[in-house]
mmCIF file with all atom_site columns, C-alpha atoms in Angstrom:
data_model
loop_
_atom_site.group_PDB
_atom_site.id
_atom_site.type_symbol
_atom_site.label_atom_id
_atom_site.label_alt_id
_atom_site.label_comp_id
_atom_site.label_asym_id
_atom_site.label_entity_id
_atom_site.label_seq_id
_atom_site.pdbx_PDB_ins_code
_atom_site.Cartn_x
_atom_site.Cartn_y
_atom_site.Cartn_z
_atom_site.occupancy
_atom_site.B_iso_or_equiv
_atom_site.pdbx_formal_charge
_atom_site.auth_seq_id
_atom_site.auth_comp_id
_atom_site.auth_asym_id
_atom_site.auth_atom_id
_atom_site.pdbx_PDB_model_num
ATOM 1   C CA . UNK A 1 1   ? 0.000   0.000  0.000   1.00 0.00 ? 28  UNK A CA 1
ATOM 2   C CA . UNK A 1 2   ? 1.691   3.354  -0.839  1.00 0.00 ? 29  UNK A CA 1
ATOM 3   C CA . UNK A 1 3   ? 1.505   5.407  2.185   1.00 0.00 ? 30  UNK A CA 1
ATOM 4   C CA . UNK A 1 4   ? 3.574   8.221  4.442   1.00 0.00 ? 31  UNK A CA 1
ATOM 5   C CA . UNK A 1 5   ? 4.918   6.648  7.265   1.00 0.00 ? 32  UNK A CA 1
ATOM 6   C CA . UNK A 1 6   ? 5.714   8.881  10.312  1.00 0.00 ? 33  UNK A CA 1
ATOM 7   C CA . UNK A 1 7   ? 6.487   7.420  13.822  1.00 0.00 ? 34  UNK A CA 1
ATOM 8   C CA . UNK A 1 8   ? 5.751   7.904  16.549  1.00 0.00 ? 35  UNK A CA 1
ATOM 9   C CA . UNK A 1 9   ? 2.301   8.809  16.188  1.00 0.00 ? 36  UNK A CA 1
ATOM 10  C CA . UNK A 1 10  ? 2.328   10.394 19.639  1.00 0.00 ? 37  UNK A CA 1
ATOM 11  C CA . UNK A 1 11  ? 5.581   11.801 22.238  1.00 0.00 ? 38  UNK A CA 1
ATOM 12  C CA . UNK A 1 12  ? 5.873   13.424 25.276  1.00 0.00 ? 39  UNK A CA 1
ATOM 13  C CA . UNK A 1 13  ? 9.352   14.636 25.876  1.00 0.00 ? 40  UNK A CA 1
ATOM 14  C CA . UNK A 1 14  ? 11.067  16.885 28.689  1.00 0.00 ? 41  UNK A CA 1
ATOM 15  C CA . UNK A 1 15  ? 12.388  20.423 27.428  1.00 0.00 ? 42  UNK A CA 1
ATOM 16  C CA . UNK A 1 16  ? 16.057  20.276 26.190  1.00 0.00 ? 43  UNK A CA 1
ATOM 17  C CA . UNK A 1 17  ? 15.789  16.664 25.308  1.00 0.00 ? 44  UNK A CA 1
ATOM 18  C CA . UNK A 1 18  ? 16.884  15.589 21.702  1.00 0.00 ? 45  UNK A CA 1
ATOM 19  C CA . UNK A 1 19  ? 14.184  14.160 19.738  1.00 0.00 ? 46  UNK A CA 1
ATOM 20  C CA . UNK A 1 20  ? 13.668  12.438 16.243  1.00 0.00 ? 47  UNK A CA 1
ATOM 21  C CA . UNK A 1 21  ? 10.206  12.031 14.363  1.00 0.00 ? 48  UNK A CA 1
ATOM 22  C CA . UNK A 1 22  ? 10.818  9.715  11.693  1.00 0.00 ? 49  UNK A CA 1
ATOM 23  C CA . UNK A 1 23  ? 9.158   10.206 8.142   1.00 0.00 ? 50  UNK A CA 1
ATOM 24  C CA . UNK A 1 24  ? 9.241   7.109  5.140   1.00 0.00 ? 51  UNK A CA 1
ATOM 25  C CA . UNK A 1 25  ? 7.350   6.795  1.838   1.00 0.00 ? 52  UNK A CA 1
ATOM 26  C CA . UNK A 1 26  ? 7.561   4.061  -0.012  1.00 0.00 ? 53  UNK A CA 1
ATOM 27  C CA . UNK A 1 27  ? 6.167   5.614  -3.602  1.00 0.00 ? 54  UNK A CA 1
ATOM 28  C CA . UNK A 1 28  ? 9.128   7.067  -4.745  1.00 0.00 ? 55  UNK A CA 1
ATOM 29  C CA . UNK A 1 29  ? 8.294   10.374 -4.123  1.00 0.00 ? 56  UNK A CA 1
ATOM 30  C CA . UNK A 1 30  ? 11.212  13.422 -4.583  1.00 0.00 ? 57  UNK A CA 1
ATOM 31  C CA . UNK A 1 31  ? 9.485   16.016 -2.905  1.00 0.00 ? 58  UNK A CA 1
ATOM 32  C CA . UNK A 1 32  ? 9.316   15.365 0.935   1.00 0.00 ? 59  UNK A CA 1
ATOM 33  C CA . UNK A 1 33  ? 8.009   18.071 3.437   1.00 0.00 ? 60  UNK A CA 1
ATOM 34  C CA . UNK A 1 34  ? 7.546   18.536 7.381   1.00 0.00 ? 61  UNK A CA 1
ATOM 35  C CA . UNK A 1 35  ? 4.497   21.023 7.873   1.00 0.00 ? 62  UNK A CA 1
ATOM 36  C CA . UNK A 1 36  ? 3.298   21.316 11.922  1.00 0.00 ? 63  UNK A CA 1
ATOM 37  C CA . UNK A 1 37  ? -0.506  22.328 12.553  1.00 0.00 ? 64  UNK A CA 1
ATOM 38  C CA . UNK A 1 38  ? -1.730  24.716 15.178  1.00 0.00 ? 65  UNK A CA 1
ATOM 39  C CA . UNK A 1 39  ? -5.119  26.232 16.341  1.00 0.00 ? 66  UNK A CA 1
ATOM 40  C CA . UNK A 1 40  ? -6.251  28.733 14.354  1.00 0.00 ? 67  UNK A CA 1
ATOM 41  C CA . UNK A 1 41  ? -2.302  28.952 12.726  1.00 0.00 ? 68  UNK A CA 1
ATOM 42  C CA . UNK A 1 42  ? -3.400  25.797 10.130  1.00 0.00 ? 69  UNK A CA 1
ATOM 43  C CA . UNK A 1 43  ? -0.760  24.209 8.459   1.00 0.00 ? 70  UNK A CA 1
ATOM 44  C CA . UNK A 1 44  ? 2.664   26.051 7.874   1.00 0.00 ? 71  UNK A CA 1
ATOM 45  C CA . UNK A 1 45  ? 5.937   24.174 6.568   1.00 0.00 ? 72  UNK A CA 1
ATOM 46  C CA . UNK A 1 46  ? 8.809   23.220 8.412   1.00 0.00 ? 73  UNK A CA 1
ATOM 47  C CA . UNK A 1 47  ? 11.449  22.224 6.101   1.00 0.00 ? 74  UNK A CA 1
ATOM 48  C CA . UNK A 1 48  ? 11.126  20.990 2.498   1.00 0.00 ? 75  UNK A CA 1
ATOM 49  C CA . UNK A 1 49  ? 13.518  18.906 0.022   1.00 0.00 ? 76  UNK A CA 1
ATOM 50  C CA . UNK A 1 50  ? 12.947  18.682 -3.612  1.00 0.00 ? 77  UNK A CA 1
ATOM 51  C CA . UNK A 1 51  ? 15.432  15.420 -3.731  1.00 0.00 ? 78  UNK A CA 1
ATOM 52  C CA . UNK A 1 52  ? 17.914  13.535 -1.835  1.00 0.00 ? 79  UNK A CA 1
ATOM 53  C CA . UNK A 1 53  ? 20.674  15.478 -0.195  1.00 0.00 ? 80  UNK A CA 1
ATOM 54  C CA . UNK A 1 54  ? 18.355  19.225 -1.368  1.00 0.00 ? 81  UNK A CA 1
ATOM 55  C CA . UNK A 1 55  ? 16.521  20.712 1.735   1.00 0.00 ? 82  UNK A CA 1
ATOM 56  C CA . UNK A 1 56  ? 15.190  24.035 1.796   1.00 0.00 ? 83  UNK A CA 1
ATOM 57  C CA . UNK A 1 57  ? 13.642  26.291 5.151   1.00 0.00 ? 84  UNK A CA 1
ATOM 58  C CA . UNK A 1 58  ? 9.686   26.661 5.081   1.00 0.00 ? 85  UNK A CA 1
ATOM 59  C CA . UNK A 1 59  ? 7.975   29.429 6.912   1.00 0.00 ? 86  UNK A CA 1
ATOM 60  C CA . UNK A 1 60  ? 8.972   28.121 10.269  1.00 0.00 ? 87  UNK A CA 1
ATOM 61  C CA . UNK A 1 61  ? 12.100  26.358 10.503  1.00 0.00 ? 88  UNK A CA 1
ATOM 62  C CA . UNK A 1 62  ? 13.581  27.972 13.988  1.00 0.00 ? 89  UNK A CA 1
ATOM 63  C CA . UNK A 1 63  ? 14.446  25.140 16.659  1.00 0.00 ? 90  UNK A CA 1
ATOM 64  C CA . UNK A 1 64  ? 14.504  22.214 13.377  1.00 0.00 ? 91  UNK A CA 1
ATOM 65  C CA . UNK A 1 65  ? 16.675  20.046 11.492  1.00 0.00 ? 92  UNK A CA 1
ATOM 66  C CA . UNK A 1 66  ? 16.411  18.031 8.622   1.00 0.00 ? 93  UNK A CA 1
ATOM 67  C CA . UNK A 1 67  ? 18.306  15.435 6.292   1.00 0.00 ? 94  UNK A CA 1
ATOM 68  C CA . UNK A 1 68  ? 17.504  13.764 3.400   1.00 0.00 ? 95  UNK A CA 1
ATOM 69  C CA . UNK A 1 69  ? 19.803  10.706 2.666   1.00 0.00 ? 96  UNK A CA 1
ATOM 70  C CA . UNK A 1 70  ? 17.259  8.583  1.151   1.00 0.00 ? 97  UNK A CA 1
ATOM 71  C CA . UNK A 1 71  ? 14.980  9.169  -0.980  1.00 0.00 ? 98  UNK A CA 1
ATOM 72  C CA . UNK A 1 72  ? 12.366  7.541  1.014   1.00 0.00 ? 99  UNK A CA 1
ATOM 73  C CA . UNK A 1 73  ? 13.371  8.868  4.646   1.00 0.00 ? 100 UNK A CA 1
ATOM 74  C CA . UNK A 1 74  ? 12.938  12.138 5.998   1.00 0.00 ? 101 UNK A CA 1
ATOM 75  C CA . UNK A 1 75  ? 13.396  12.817 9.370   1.00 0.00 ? 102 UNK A CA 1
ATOM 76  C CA . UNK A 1 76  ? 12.530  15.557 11.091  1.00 0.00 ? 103 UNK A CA 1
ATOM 77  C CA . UNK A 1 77  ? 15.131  16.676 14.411  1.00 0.00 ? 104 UNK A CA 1
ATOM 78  C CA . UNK A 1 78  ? 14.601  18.944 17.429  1.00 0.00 ? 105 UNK A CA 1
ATOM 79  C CA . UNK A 1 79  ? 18.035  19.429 18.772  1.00 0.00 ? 106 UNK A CA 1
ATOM 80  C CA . UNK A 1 80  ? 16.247  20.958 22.205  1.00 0.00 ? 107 UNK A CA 1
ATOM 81  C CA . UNK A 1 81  ? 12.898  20.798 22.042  1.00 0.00 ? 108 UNK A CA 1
ATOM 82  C CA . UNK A 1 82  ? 10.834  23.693 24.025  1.00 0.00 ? 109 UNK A CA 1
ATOM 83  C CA . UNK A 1 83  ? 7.697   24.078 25.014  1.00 0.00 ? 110 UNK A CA 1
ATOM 84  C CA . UNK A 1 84  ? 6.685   26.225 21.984  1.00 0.00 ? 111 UNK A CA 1
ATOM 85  C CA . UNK A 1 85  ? 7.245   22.911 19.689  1.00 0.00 ? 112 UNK A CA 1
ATOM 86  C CA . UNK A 1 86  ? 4.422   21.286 21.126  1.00 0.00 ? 113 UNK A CA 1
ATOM 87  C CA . UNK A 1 87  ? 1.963   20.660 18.344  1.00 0.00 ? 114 UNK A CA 1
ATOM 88  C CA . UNK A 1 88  ? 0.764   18.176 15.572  1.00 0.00 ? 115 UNK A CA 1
ATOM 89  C CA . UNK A 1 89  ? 3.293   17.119 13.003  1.00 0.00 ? 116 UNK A CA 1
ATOM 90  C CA . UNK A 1 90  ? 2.463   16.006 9.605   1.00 0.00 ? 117 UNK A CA 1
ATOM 91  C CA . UNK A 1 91  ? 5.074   14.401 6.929   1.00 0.00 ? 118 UNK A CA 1
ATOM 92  C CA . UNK A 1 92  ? 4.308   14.909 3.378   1.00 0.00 ? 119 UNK A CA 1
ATOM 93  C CA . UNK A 1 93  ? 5.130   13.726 -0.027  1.00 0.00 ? 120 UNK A CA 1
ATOM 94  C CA . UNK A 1 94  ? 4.714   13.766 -3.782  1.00 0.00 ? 121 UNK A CA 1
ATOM 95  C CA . UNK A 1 95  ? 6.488   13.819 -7.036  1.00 0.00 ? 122 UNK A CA 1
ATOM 96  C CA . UNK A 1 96  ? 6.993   17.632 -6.817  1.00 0.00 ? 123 UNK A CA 1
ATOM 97  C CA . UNK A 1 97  ? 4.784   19.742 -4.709  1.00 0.00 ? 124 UNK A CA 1
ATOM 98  C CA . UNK A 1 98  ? 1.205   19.847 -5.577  1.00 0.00 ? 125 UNK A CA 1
ATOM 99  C CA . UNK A 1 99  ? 0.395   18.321 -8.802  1.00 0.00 ? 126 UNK A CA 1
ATOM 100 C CA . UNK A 1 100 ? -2.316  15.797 -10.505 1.00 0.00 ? 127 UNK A CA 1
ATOM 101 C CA . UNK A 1 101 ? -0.594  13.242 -8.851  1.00 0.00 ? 128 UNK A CA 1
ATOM 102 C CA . UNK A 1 102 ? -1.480  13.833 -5.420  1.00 0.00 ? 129 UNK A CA 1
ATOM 103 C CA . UNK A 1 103 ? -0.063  15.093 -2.512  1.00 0.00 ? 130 UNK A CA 1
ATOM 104 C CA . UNK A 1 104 ? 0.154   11.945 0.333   1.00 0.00 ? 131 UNK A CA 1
ATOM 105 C CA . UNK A 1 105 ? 0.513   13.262 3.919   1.00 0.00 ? 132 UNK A CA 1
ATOM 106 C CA . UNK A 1 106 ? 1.001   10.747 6.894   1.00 0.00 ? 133 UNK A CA 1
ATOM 107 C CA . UNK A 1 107 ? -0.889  10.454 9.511   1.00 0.00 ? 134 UNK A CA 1
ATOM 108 C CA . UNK A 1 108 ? 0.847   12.829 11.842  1.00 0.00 ? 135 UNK A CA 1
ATOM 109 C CA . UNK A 1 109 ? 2.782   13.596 15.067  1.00 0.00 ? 136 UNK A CA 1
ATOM 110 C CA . UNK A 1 110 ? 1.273   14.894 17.958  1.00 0.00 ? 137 UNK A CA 1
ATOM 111 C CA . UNK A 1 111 ? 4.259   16.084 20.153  1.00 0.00 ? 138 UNK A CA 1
ATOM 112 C CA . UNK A 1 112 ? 4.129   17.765 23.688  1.00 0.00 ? 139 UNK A CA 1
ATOM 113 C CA . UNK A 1 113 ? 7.381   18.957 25.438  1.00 0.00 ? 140 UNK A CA 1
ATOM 114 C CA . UNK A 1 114 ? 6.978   19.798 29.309  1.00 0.00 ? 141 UNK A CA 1
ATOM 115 C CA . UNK B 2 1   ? 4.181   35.636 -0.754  1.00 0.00 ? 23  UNK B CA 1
ATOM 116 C CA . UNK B 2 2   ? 1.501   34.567 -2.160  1.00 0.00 ? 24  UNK B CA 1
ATOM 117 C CA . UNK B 2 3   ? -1.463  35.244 0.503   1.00 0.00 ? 25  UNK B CA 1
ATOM 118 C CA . UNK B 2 4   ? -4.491  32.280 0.642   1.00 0.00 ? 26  UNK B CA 1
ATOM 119 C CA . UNK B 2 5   ? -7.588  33.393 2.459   1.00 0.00 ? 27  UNK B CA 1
ATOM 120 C CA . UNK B 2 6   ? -10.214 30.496 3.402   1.00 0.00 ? 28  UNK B CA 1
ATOM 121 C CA . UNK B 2 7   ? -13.908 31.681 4.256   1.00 0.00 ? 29  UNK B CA 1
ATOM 122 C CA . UNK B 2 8   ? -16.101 30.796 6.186   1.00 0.00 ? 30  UNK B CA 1
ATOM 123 C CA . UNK B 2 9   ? -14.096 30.051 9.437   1.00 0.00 ? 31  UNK B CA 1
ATOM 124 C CA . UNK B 2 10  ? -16.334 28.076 10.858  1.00 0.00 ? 32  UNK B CA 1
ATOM 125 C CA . UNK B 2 11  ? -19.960 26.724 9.236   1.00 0.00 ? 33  UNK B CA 1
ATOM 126 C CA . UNK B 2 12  ? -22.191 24.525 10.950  1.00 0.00 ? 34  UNK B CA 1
ATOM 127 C CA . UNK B 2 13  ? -25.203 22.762 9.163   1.00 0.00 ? 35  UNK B CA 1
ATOM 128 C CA . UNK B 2 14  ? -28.092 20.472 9.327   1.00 0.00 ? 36  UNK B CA 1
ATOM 129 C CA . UNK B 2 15  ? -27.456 17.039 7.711   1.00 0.00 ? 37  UNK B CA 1
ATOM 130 C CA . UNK B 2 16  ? -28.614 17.042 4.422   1.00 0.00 ? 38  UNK B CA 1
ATOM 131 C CA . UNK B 2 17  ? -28.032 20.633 4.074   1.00 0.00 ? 39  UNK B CA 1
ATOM 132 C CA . UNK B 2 18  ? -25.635 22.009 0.935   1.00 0.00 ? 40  UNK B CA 1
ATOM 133 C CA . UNK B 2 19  ? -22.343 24.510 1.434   1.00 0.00 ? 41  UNK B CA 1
ATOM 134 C CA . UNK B 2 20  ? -20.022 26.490 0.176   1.00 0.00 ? 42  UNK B CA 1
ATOM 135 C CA . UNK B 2 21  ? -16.416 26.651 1.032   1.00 0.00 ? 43  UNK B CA 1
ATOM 136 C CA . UNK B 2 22  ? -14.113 29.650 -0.386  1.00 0.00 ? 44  UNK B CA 1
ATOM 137 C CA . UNK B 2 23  ? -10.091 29.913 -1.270  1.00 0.00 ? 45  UNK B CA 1
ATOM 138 C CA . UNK B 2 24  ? -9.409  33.098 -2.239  1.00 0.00 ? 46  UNK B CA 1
ATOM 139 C CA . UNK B 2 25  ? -5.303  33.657 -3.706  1.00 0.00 ? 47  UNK B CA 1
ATOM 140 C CA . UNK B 2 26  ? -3.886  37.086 -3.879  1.00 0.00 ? 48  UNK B CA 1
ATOM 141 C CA . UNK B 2 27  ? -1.432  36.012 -6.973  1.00 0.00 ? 49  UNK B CA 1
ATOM 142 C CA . UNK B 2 28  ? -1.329  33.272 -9.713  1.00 0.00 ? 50  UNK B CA 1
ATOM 143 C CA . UNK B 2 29  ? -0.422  29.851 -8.805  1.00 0.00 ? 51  UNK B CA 1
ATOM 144 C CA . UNK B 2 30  ? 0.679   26.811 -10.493 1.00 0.00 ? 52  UNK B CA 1
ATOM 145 C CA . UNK B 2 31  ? -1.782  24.409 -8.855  1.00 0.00 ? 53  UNK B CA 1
ATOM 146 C CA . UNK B 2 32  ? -4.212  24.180 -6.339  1.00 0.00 ? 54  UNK B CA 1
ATOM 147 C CA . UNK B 2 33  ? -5.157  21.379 -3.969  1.00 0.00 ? 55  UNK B CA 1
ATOM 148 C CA . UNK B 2 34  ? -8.179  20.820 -2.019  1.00 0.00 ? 56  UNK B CA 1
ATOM 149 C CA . UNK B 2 35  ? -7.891  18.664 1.254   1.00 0.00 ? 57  UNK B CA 1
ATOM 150 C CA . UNK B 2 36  ? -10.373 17.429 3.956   1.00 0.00 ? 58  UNK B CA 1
ATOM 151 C CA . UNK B 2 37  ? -8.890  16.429 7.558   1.00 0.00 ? 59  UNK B CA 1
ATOM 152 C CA . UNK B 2 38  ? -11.148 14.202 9.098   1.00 0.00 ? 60  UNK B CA 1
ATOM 153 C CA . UNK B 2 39  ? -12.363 14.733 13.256  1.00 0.00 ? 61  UNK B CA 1
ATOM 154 C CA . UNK B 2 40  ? -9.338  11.888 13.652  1.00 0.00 ? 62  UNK B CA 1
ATOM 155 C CA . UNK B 2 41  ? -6.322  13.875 12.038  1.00 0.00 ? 63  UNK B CA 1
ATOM 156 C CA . UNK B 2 42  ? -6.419  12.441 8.899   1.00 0.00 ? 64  UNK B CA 1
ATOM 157 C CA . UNK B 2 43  ? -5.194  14.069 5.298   1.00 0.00 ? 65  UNK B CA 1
ATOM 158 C CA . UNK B 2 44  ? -7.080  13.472 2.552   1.00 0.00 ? 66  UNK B CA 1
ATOM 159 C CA . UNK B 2 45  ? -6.687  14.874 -1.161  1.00 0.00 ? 67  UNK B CA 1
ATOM 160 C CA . UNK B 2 46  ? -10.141 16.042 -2.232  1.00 0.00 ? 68  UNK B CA 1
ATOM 161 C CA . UNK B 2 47  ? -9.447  17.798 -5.319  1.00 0.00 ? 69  UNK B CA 1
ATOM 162 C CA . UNK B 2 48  ? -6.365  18.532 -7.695  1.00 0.00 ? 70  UNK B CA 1
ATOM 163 C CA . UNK B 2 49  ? -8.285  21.783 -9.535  1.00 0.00 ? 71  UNK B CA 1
ATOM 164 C CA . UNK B 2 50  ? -5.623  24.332 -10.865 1.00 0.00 ? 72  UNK B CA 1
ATOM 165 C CA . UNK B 2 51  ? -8.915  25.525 -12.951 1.00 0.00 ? 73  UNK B CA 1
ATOM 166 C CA . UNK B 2 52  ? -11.848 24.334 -14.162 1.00 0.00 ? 74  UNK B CA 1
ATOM 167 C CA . UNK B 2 53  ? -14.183 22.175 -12.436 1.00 0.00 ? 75  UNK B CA 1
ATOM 168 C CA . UNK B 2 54  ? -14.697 18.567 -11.151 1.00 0.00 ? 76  UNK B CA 1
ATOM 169 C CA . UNK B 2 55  ? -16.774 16.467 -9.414  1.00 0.00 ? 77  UNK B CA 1
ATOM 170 C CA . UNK B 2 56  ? -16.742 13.754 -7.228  1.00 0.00 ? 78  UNK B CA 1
ATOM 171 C CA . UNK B 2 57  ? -20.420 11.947 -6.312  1.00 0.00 ? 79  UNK B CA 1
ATOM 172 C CA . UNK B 2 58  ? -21.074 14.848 -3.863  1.00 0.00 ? 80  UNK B CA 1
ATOM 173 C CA . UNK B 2 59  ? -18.318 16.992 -3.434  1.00 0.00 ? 81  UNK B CA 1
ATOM 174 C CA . UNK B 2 60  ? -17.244 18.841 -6.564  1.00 0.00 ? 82  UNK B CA 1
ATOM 175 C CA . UNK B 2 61  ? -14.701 22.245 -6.913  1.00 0.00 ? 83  UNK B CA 1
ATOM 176 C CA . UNK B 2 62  ? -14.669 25.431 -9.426  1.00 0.00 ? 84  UNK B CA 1
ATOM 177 C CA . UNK B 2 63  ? -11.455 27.288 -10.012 1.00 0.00 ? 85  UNK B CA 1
ATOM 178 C CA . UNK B 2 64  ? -11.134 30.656 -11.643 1.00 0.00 ? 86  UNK B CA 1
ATOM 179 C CA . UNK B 2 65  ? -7.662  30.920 -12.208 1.00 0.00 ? 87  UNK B CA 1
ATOM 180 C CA . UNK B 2 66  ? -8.273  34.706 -13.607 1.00 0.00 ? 88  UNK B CA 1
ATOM 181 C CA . UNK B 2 67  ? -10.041 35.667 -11.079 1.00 0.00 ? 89  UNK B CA 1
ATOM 182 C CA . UNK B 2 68  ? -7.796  34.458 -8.348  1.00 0.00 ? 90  UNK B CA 1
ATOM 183 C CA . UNK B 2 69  ? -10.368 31.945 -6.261  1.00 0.00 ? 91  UNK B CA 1
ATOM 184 C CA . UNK B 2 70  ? -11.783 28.159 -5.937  1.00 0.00 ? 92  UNK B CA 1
ATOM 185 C CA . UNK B 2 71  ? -15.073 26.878 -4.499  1.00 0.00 ? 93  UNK B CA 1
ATOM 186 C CA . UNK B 2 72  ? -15.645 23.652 -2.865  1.00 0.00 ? 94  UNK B CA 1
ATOM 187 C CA . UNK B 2 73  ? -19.037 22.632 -3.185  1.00 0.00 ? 95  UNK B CA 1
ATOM 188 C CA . UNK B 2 74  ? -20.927 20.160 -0.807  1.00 0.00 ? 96  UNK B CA 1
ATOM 189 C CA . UNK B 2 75  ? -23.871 18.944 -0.996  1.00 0.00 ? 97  UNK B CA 1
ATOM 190 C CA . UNK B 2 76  ? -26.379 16.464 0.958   1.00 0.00 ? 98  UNK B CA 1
ATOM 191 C CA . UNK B 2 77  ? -23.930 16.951 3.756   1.00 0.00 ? 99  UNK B CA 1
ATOM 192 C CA . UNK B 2 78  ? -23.360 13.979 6.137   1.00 0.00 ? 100 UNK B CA 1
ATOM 193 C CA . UNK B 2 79  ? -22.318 13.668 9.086   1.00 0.00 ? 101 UNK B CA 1
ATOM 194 C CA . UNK B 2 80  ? -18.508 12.055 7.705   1.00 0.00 ? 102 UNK B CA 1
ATOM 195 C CA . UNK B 2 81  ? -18.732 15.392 5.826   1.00 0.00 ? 103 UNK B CA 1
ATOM 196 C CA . UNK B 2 82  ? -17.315 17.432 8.952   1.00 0.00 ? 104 UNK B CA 1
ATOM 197 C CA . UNK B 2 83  ? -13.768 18.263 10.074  1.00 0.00 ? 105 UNK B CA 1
ATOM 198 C CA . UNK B 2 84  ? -11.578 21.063 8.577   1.00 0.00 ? 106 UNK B CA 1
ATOM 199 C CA . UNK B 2 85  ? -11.134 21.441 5.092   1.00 0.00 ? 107 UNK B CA 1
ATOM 200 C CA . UNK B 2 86  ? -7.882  23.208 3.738   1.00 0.00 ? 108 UNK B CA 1
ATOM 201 C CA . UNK B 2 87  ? -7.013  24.808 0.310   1.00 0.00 ? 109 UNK B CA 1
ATOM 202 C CA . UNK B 2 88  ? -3.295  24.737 -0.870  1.00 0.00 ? 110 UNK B CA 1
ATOM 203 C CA . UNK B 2 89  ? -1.645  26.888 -3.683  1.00 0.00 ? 111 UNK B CA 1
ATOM 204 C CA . UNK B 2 90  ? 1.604   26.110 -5.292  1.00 0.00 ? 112 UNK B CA 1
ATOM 205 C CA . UNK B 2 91  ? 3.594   29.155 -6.706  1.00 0.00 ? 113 UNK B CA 1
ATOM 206 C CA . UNK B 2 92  ? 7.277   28.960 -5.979  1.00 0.00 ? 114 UNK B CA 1
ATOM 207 C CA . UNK B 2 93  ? 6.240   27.030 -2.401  1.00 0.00 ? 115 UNK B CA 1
ATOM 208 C CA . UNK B 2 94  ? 3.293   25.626 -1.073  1.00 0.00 ? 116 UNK B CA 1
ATOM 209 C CA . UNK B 2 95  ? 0.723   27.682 1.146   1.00 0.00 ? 117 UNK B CA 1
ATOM 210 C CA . UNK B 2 96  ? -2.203  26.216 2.737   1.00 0.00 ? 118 UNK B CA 1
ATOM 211 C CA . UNK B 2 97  ? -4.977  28.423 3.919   1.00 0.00 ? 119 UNK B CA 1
ATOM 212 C CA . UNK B 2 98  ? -6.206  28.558 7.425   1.00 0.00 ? 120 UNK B CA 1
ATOM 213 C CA . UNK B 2 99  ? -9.145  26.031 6.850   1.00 0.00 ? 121 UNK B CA 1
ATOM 214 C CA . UNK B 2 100 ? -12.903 26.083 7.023   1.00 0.00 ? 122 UNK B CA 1
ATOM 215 C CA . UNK B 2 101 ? -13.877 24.008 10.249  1.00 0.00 ? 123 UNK B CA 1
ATOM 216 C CA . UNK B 2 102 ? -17.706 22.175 9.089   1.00 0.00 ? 124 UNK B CA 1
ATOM 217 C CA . UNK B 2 103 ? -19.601 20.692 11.496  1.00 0.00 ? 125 UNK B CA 1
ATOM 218 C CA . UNK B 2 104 ? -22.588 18.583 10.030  1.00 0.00 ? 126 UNK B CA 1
ATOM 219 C CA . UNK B 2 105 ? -25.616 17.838 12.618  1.00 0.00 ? 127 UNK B CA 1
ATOM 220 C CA . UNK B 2 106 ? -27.473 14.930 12.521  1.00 0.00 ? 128 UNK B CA 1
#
C-alpha cells in the first residue's frame, strides 16, 4: 500500500531533550516536506527537500533540522525541544509539490514537550 | 508571498443541508489542492483543480484561475462530511490556507 509513514504517532518529551520524528514513503516520491498544525495557525511548513541530499527552510524552521539521505526517509530533528514545539506534526510527499498526482501526507505527530 | 484566504471560518449545518467553502489567492499559482482532515487527524486529497471544475459523487470544486479563487461545493452533507477542510496553492512554495472548520448535525 503506498503510504507516508511517520512514527511515533504520539511523544511526550522533557524540554532540552533531543528528539527524532521519523518520516518514510515508499512511492518514490522526490518532494518530501515537514508542515506542523496549530489552532487557528493551520498548516505552515517546516522544512522541504525537492530530492535527496536538497533541503530548503519553510515558513517556520527555527528550533529544526532536517536530512535527506534517502529518498524515502525524511526525518525531522529537534536538537532541544521547548515548550513552543508542542503541536501536531504532519510528513508529506509527492512527485513535486502539488500536482495531478497527489499530494500523500502521513498520519501525523502529535508532540508535547513539558 | 503569495497570501491564501479560506472563508467561512467556521460553518455549521443540518445534515442534508448544501455549502459552500471559499479559497481566495492574492497572486497566480501553479496548482491548487483541495484537502479534507477528518475529526481523527487524517489528510485526505479532495481535489487537484488548478482551474476548471470537477466532481466527485457529492463533493465537486470550481477554479477561476483569472479571477484568483476556488469553491468547494458540498452537498447532501453527512455527518462524515465534517472536520476542517484546507485549500493549498503552489507558486514557488506551497501555502495552505487557514481552513474552514464544518460541522454537520445529525
Amino acid at each position: 500500500e503506498a503510504q507516508v509513514t511517520q512514527n511515533p504517532r504520539y511523544l511526550i518529551t522533557v524540554t532540552g531533550k533531543k528528539l527524532t520524528v521519523t518520516c518514510s514513503q515508499n512511492m518514490n516520491h522526490e518532494y518530501m516536506s515537514w508542515y506542523r498544525q496549530d489552532p487557528g495557525l493551520g498548516l505552515r511548513q517546516i522544512y522541504y527537500s525537492m530530492n535527496v541530499e536538497v533541503t530548503d527552510k519553510g515558513d517556520v524552521p527555527e528550533g529544526y533540522k532536517v536530512s535527506r539521505k534517502e529518498k524515502r526517509n525524511f526525518p525531522l530533528i529537534l536538537e532541544s525541544p521547548s515548550p513552543n514545539q508542542t503541536s501536531l506534526y504532519f510528513c508529506a510527499s509527492s512527485f513535486g509539490g502539488i500536482s495531478a498526482y497527489g499530494y500523500t501526507f502521513g498520519s501525523g505527530t502529535r508532540l508535547t514537550v513539558v | 508571498g503569495i497570501q491564501v484566504e479560506q472563508s467561512p471560518p467556521d460553518l455549521i449545518l443540518q445534515e442534508g443541508a448544501n455549502s459552500t467553502l471559499r479559497c481566495n489567492f492574492s497572486d497566480s499559482v501553479n496548482n491548487l489542492q483541495w484537502f479534507h482532515q477528518n475529526p481523527w487527524g487524517q489528510l485526505i486529497n479532495l481535489f487537484y483543480i488548478p482551474s476548471g471544475t470537477k466532481q466527485n459523487g457529492r463533493l465537486s470544486a470550481t477554479t477561476v484561475a483569472t479571477e484568483r479563487y476556488s469553491l468547494l461545493y458540498i452537498s447532501s452533507s453527512q455527518t462524515t462530511d465534517s472536520g476542517v477542510y484546507f485549500c493549498a496553492v503552489m507558486g514557488d512554495k506551497i501555502i495552505f490556507g487557514k481552513g474552514t472548520r464544518l460541522h454537520i448535525l445529525p
